[in-house]
Amino acid sequence: MAPSNTSSMAPNALRAPLPTLTPEFVAEHYPSQLRLVHVDLLHRHGERTPVSHRIPEISPKYWNICAKGNPLHQDFLKAVGCSTESAGGDGTDRSVQWQNHIFKNATRSGGTIFGVSSVAAQHPSDTSQPTKATCGFGQLTDTGRQSMAALGANMRELYVDALRFLPNTLQADSRSDTLYLRTTIYTRAFESLQHVLGGLYPEMPADSPKLRVHVRPSDRDNLFPDFGCKHMVKQFMKLNAQNIERNKAEFQQLHQDMLKIPSLRSYLDADHKSGKAQAAISVMDVVAPMRIHDMPLPQGINDELIGRLSRMASVEYLHSAWQSSAVARMQIGRLVHELAGNIVDAVQADRAPIAANQPQLGIYSSHDTTLAPLLAVFGHDADKSTHDAPPNFEWPPYASSMRIELFNDTVSPHPTVQPAWEQDPAHPSADPSKVPFDERVRPTNVPKSLYQWTSRRQDPGPTEQVNPRATRDYYVRVWYNDRVLLLPACRDPGAHHSKHGPSVCTLDGFFKQIARFAATEKETRVECLAS
């Protein structure tokens, strides 16, 4: 069941909506018999500037909307050993002052999939000048910082104030593992995480424990697709071309409508002629930040056009993960495997007779290219012969978030029927990794020991006998922004909560949904090398 009330959001959903946490909302979605065990929060960074200076006829060369954030950014660079004080404070050398990655030697390339970023000269009509408020391209703006703090505050209102799931404050004697924090190498992701934490714990005592933030090298980071995966790129480009051709009429109409806007015409004529990169994502990367930061836009660039750009950009680059489980798996399967492991660890820790040091909340600060394929994973319907993204599927807004909640319920009746896949004959291979992806019922890192356990409703303690129903007291729910995602595998009568329906999956229902997508590092490497 989806929440009925949402917070206000920018036109065209450029900013992600947050749930309005009324007492009725909390009572409906978090009844007393559902005991929260673990949460993983994955979010896109907040509002940012365009990744490069494009379309100079409408976009300023100097985006002066980082007045509050720039001092914080400088403090951040000092903390990671990348101080740029020598550049001065007037914003005259943003190439030195601004740094896209956390560490100077950290780089990541998306190849040529999204086109080659070129830096345009300042247009004669552009009167912007560098100041202390000047942002770098791709930088988290002051508005973006506010959005991420609002996300953290919303999580505090829910998980601290309403549910008492997280401690009220993090003190020196608090569990040091209450939070697990991850970010990509991009500074906008790291700084977004800082502001989420600031909203979650706004008044940290002086004796608060130091929080460790985990950052992986870009070639080993599973929070975004690896465009060095040749087989993924090949299939990705093939499907994208097919999707563009399938939606040719709509793309042509969008192109014609944009050509009517004089300030866009020269850009489209130069960079987006037939055979070159598509225009939707490139134009959206400029006009969406301008719209959400209340910058003036030429006549004809309105919310309706931005909505069309968002939908067509998704056709260009995001639909392929819905259409091919292999593409989605190569893009985000390593992260799905990790998230499955988090659930397993949390269940095992919850069952342990002695309290185990297990994070209560994991926060993963990431990108649109993290959440988009995850939406495809959670939306995949294995019972359908063809797979497509939902109608009007749009690009994930800034500050979008996804929450995976694990519950324990020893009160409500269990589902009275077995899910369909439990009645299927077992695959002849005893090695889970030898089972084809499409035939798996749970990820390979779900151990047999998870099922060698007796329910708490009976005599406690492990048993040697494997019981496929041994996890039936555990449930999983997935949120995207302010709504619950209905996972297709959980429609099965034996795969969801008896009172809350398909919105609350049994643990095995959740595992079934993600099983074909969860891939180890080794499996991903093998699949990426396929011809």
Coordinates of N, CA and C in Angstrom, one line a residue, residues 26-122:
V26 N 2.4 6.5 10.2 CA 3.3 5.6 11.0 C 2.5 4.4 11.5
A27 N 1.3 4.7 11.9 CA 0.4 3.6 12.4 C 0.1 2.6 11.3
E28 N -0.1 3.1 10.1 CA -0.5 2.2 9.0 C 0.7 1.4 8.5
H29 N 1.9 2.0 8.4 CA 3.0 1.3 7.8 C 3.9 0.6 8.8
Y30 N 3.9 1.0 10.1 CA 4.7 0.5 11.1 C 4.0 0.1 12.3
P31 N 3.0 -0.9 12.2 CA 2.3 -1.4 13.3 C 3.2 -2.1 14.3
S32 N 2.8 -2.2 15.6 CA 3.6 -2.7 16.6 C 4.2 -4.1 16.4
Q33 N 3.4 -4.9 15.7 CA 3.9 -6.3 15.5 C 5.1 -6.4 14.5
L34 N 5.3 -5.3 13.7 CA 6.4 -5.3 12.8 C 7.6 -4.7 13.5
R35 N 8.5 -5.5 13.9 CA 9.7 -5.0 14.6 C 10.8 -4.7 13.6
L36 N 11.2 -3.5 13.5 CA 12.2 -3.1 12.5 C 13.6 -3.7 13.0
V37 N 14.3 -4.3 12.1 CA 15.6 -5.0 12.4 C 16.7 -4.2 11.7
H38 N 16.6 -3.8 10.4 CA 17.7 -3.2 9.7 C 17.1 -2.4 8.5
V39 N 17.8 -1.4 8.2 CA 17.4 -0.5 7.1 C 18.7 -0.2 6.2
D40 N 18.5 -0.3 4.9 CA 19.6 0.3 4.0 C 18.9 1.4 3.3
L41 N 19.5 2.6 3.3 CA 19.1 3.8 2.6 C 20.1 4.1 1.5
L42 N 19.6 4.1 0.3 CA 20.4 4.5 -0.9 C 19.8 5.7 -1.5
H43 N 20.6 6.7 -1.7 CA 20.1 8.0 -2.2 C 20.9 8.6 -3.3
R44 N 20.3 9.3 -4.2 CA 21.0 10.1 -5.2 C 21.4 11.4 -4.5
H45 N 22.5 12.0 -4.9 CA 23.0 13.2 -4.4 C 22.0 14.3 -4.6
G46 N 22.2 15.4 -4.0 CA 21.2 16.6 -4.1 C 21.5 17.3 -5.4
E47 N 20.7 18.4 -5.5 CA 20.8 19.3 -6.7 C 22.2 19.7 -7.0
R48 N 22.6 19.7 -8.2 CA 23.9 20.1 -8.6 C 23.9 21.0 -9.8
T49 N 25.1 21.5 -10.2 CA 25.2 22.3 -11.4 C 25.3 21.3 -12.6
P50 N 25.2 21.7 -13.8 CA 25.5 20.8 -15.0 C 26.9 20.3 -14.9
V51 N 27.1 19.2 -15.5 CA 28.5 18.6 -15.5 C 29.5 19.3 -16.3
S52 N 29.0 20.1 -17.3 CA 29.9 21.0 -18.0 C 29.2 22.2 -18.6
H53 N 29.9 23.1 -19.1 CA 29.3 24.3 -19.6 C 28.8 24.1 -21.1
R54 N 27.5 23.8 -21.2 CA 26.9 23.6 -22.5 C 25.8 24.5 -22.7
I55 N 25.4 24.7 -24.0 CA 24.3 25.6 -24.4 C 24.5 27.0 -23.8
P56 N 25.6 27.6 -24.1 CA 25.9 28.9 -23.5 C 24.9 30.0 -23.8
E57 N 24.1 29.8 -24.9 CA 23.0 30.8 -25.2 C 22.0 30.9 -24.0
I58 N 21.9 29.9 -23.2 CA 20.9 30.0 -22.1 C 21.5 29.7 -20.8
S59 N 22.7 29.1 -20.7 CA 23.3 28.7 -19.4 C 24.4 29.6 -19.1
P60 N 24.5 30.1 -17.8 CA 25.6 31.0 -17.5 C 26.9 30.2 -17.3
K61 N 28.0 30.8 -17.6 CA 29.3 30.2 -17.4 C 29.6 30.1 -15.9
Y62 N 29.1 31.0 -15.1 CA 29.4 31.0 -13.7 C 28.1 30.9 -12.9
W63 N 27.9 29.8 -12.3 CA 26.8 29.5 -11.5 C 27.0 29.9 -10.0
N64 N 26.5 31.1 -9.6 CA 26.8 31.7 -8.3 C 25.8 31.3 -7.3
I65 N 25.7 30.0 -7.0 CA 24.6 29.5 -6.1 C 25.3 28.6 -5.0
C66 N 26.5 28.8 -4.7 CA 27.2 27.9 -3.8 C 27.9 28.8 -2.6
A67 N 27.2 29.9 -2.3 CA 27.8 30.8 -1.3 C 28.0 30.1 0.0
K68 N 27.0 29.3 0.5 CA 27.1 28.7 1.8 C 28.0 27.4 1.7
G69 N 27.9 26.7 0.6 CA 28.6 25.5 0.4 C 30.1 25.6 0.2
N70 N 30.5 26.6 -0.5 CA 32.0 26.7 -0.8 C 32.9 26.7 0.4
P71 N 32.6 27.4 1.5 CA 33.5 27.2 2.7 C 33.5 25.8 3.2
L72 N 32.4 25.2 3.2 CA 32.3 23.8 3.6 C 33.1 22.9 2.7
H73 N 33.0 23.2 1.4 CA 33.7 22.4 0.4 C 35.2 22.5 0.6
Q74 N 35.7 23.7 0.9 CA 37.1 23.9 1.2 C 37.5 23.2 2.4
D75 N 36.7 23.2 3.5 CA 37.0 22.5 4.7 C 37.1 21.0 4.4
F76 N 36.2 20.5 3.5 CA 36.2 19.1 3.1 C 37.5 18.8 2.4
L77 N 38.0 19.6 1.5 CA 39.2 19.3 0.7 C 40.4 19.3 1.7
K78 N 40.4 20.2 2.6 CA 41.5 20.2 3.6 C 41.5 18.9 4.4
A79 N 40.3 18.4 4.7 CA 40.2 17.2 5.5 C 40.8 16.0 4.8
V80 N 40.6 16.0 3.4 CA 41.1 14.8 2.6 C 42.5 15.1 2.0
G81 N 43.1 16.2 2.5 CA 44.5 16.5 2.0 C 44.5 17.1 0.7
C82 N 43.5 17.9 0.3 CA 43.4 18.5 -1.1 C 43.2 20.0 -1.0
S83 N 43.8 20.6 0.0 CA 43.5 22.0 0.2 C 43.8 22.9 -1.0
T84 N 43.0 23.9 -1.3 CA 43.2 24.7 -2.5 C 43.3 26.2 -2.1
E85 N 43.8 26.5 -0.9 CA 43.8 27.9 -0.4 C 44.6 28.8 -1.4
S86 N 45.6 28.2 -2.1 CA 46.4 29.0 -2.9 C 45.6 29.6 -4.1
A87 N 44.5 29.1 -4.3 CA 43.7 29.6 -5.5 C 43.0 30.9 -5.1
G88 N 43.0 31.3 -3.9 CA 42.3 32.5 -3.5 C 40.8 32.3 -3.3
G89 N 40.1 33.3 -2.8 CA 38.8 33.1 -2.4 C 37.8 33.8 -3.3
D90 N 38.2 34.4 -4.4 CA 37.3 35.1 -5.2 C 36.6 34.3 -6.3
G91 N 36.9 33.0 -6.4 CA 36.3 32.2 -7.4 C 36.9 32.3 -8.8
T92 N 38.1 33.0 -8.9 CA 38.6 33.3 -10.2 C 39.2 32.0 -10.9
D93 N 39.5 31.0 -10.1 CA 40.2 29.8 -10.6 C 39.4 28.6 -10.1
R94 N 38.2 28.4 -10.6 CA 37.4 27.3 -10.1 C 38.0 25.9 -10.6
S95 N 38.8 25.9 -11.6 CA 39.4 24.7 -12.1 C 40.4 24.1 -11.0
V96 N 40.9 25.1 -10.1 CA 41.8 24.6 -9.0 C 40.9 24.5 -7.8
Q97 N 40.0 25.4 -7.5 CA 39.2 25.4 -6.3 C 38.3 24.2 -6.3
W98 N 37.7 23.9 -7.4 CA 36.6 22.9 -7.4 C 37.3 21.5 -7.8
Q99 N 36.9 20.5 -7.2 CA 37.4 19.2 -7.5 C 36.2 18.2 -7.5
N100 N 36.1 17.5 -8.7 CA 35.0 16.6 -8.9 C 35.0 15.3 -8.1
H101 N 36.3 14.9 -7.9 CA 36.4 13.6 -7.1 C 37.1 13.9 -5.7
I102 N 36.8 13.0 -4.8 CA 37.3 13.2 -3.4 C 38.8 13.3 -3.4
F103 N 39.5 12.4 -4.1 CA 40.9 12.4 -4.1 C 41.5 12.8 -5.5
K104 N 42.6 13.5 -5.5 CA 43.1 14.1 -6.7 C 43.4 13.1 -7.8
N105 N 43.8 11.9 -7.4 CA 44.2 10.9 -8.3 C 43.0 10.0 -8.7
A106 N 41.9 10.2 -8.1 CA 40.7 9.4 -8.4 C 40.0 9.8 -9.7
T107 N 39.8 8.9 -10.6 CA 39.1 9.2 -11.8 C 38.1 8.1 -12.1
R108 N 37.2 8.5 -12.9 CA 36.2 7.5 -13.5 C 35.7 8.0 -14.8
S109 N 35.7 7.1 -15.7 CA 35.3 7.4 -17.1 C 34.0 6.6 -17.4
G110 N 33.0 7.3 -18.0 CA 31.8 6.7 -18.5 C 32.0 6.4 -20.0
G111 N 33.2 6.4 -20.5 CA 33.4 6.2 -21.9 C 32.7 7.2 -22.7
T112 N 32.3 6.9 -23.9 CA 31.6 7.8 -24.8 C 30.1 7.6 -24.8
I113 N 29.6 6.8 -23.9 CA 28.2 6.4 -23.9 C 27.3 7.7 -23.7
F114 N 27.7 8.6 -22.9 CA 26.9 9.8 -22.7 C 27.4 11.0 -23.5
G115 N 28.2 10.7 -24.5 CA 28.7 11.7 -25.3 C 30.0 12.3 -24.7
V116 N 30.7 13.1 -25.4 CA 31.9 13.8 -25.0 C 31.6 15.1 -24.4
S117 N 31.9 15.4 -23.2 CA 31.6 16.7 -22.6 C 32.6 17.8 -23.1
S118 N 32.1 18.8 -23.7 CA 32.9 19.9 -24.2 C 32.5 21.1 -23.4
V119 N 33.5 22.0 -23.2 CA 33.3 23.2 -22.4 C 33.2 24.4 -23.4
A120 N 32.0 25.0 -23.4 CA 31.7 26.1 -24.3 C 32.3 27.4 -23.8
A121 N 32.5 28.3 -24.7 CA 33.0 29.7 -24.3 C 31.8 30.5 -23.7
Q122 N 32.1 31.5 -23.0 CA 31.0 32.3 -22.4 C 30.3 33.1 -23.6

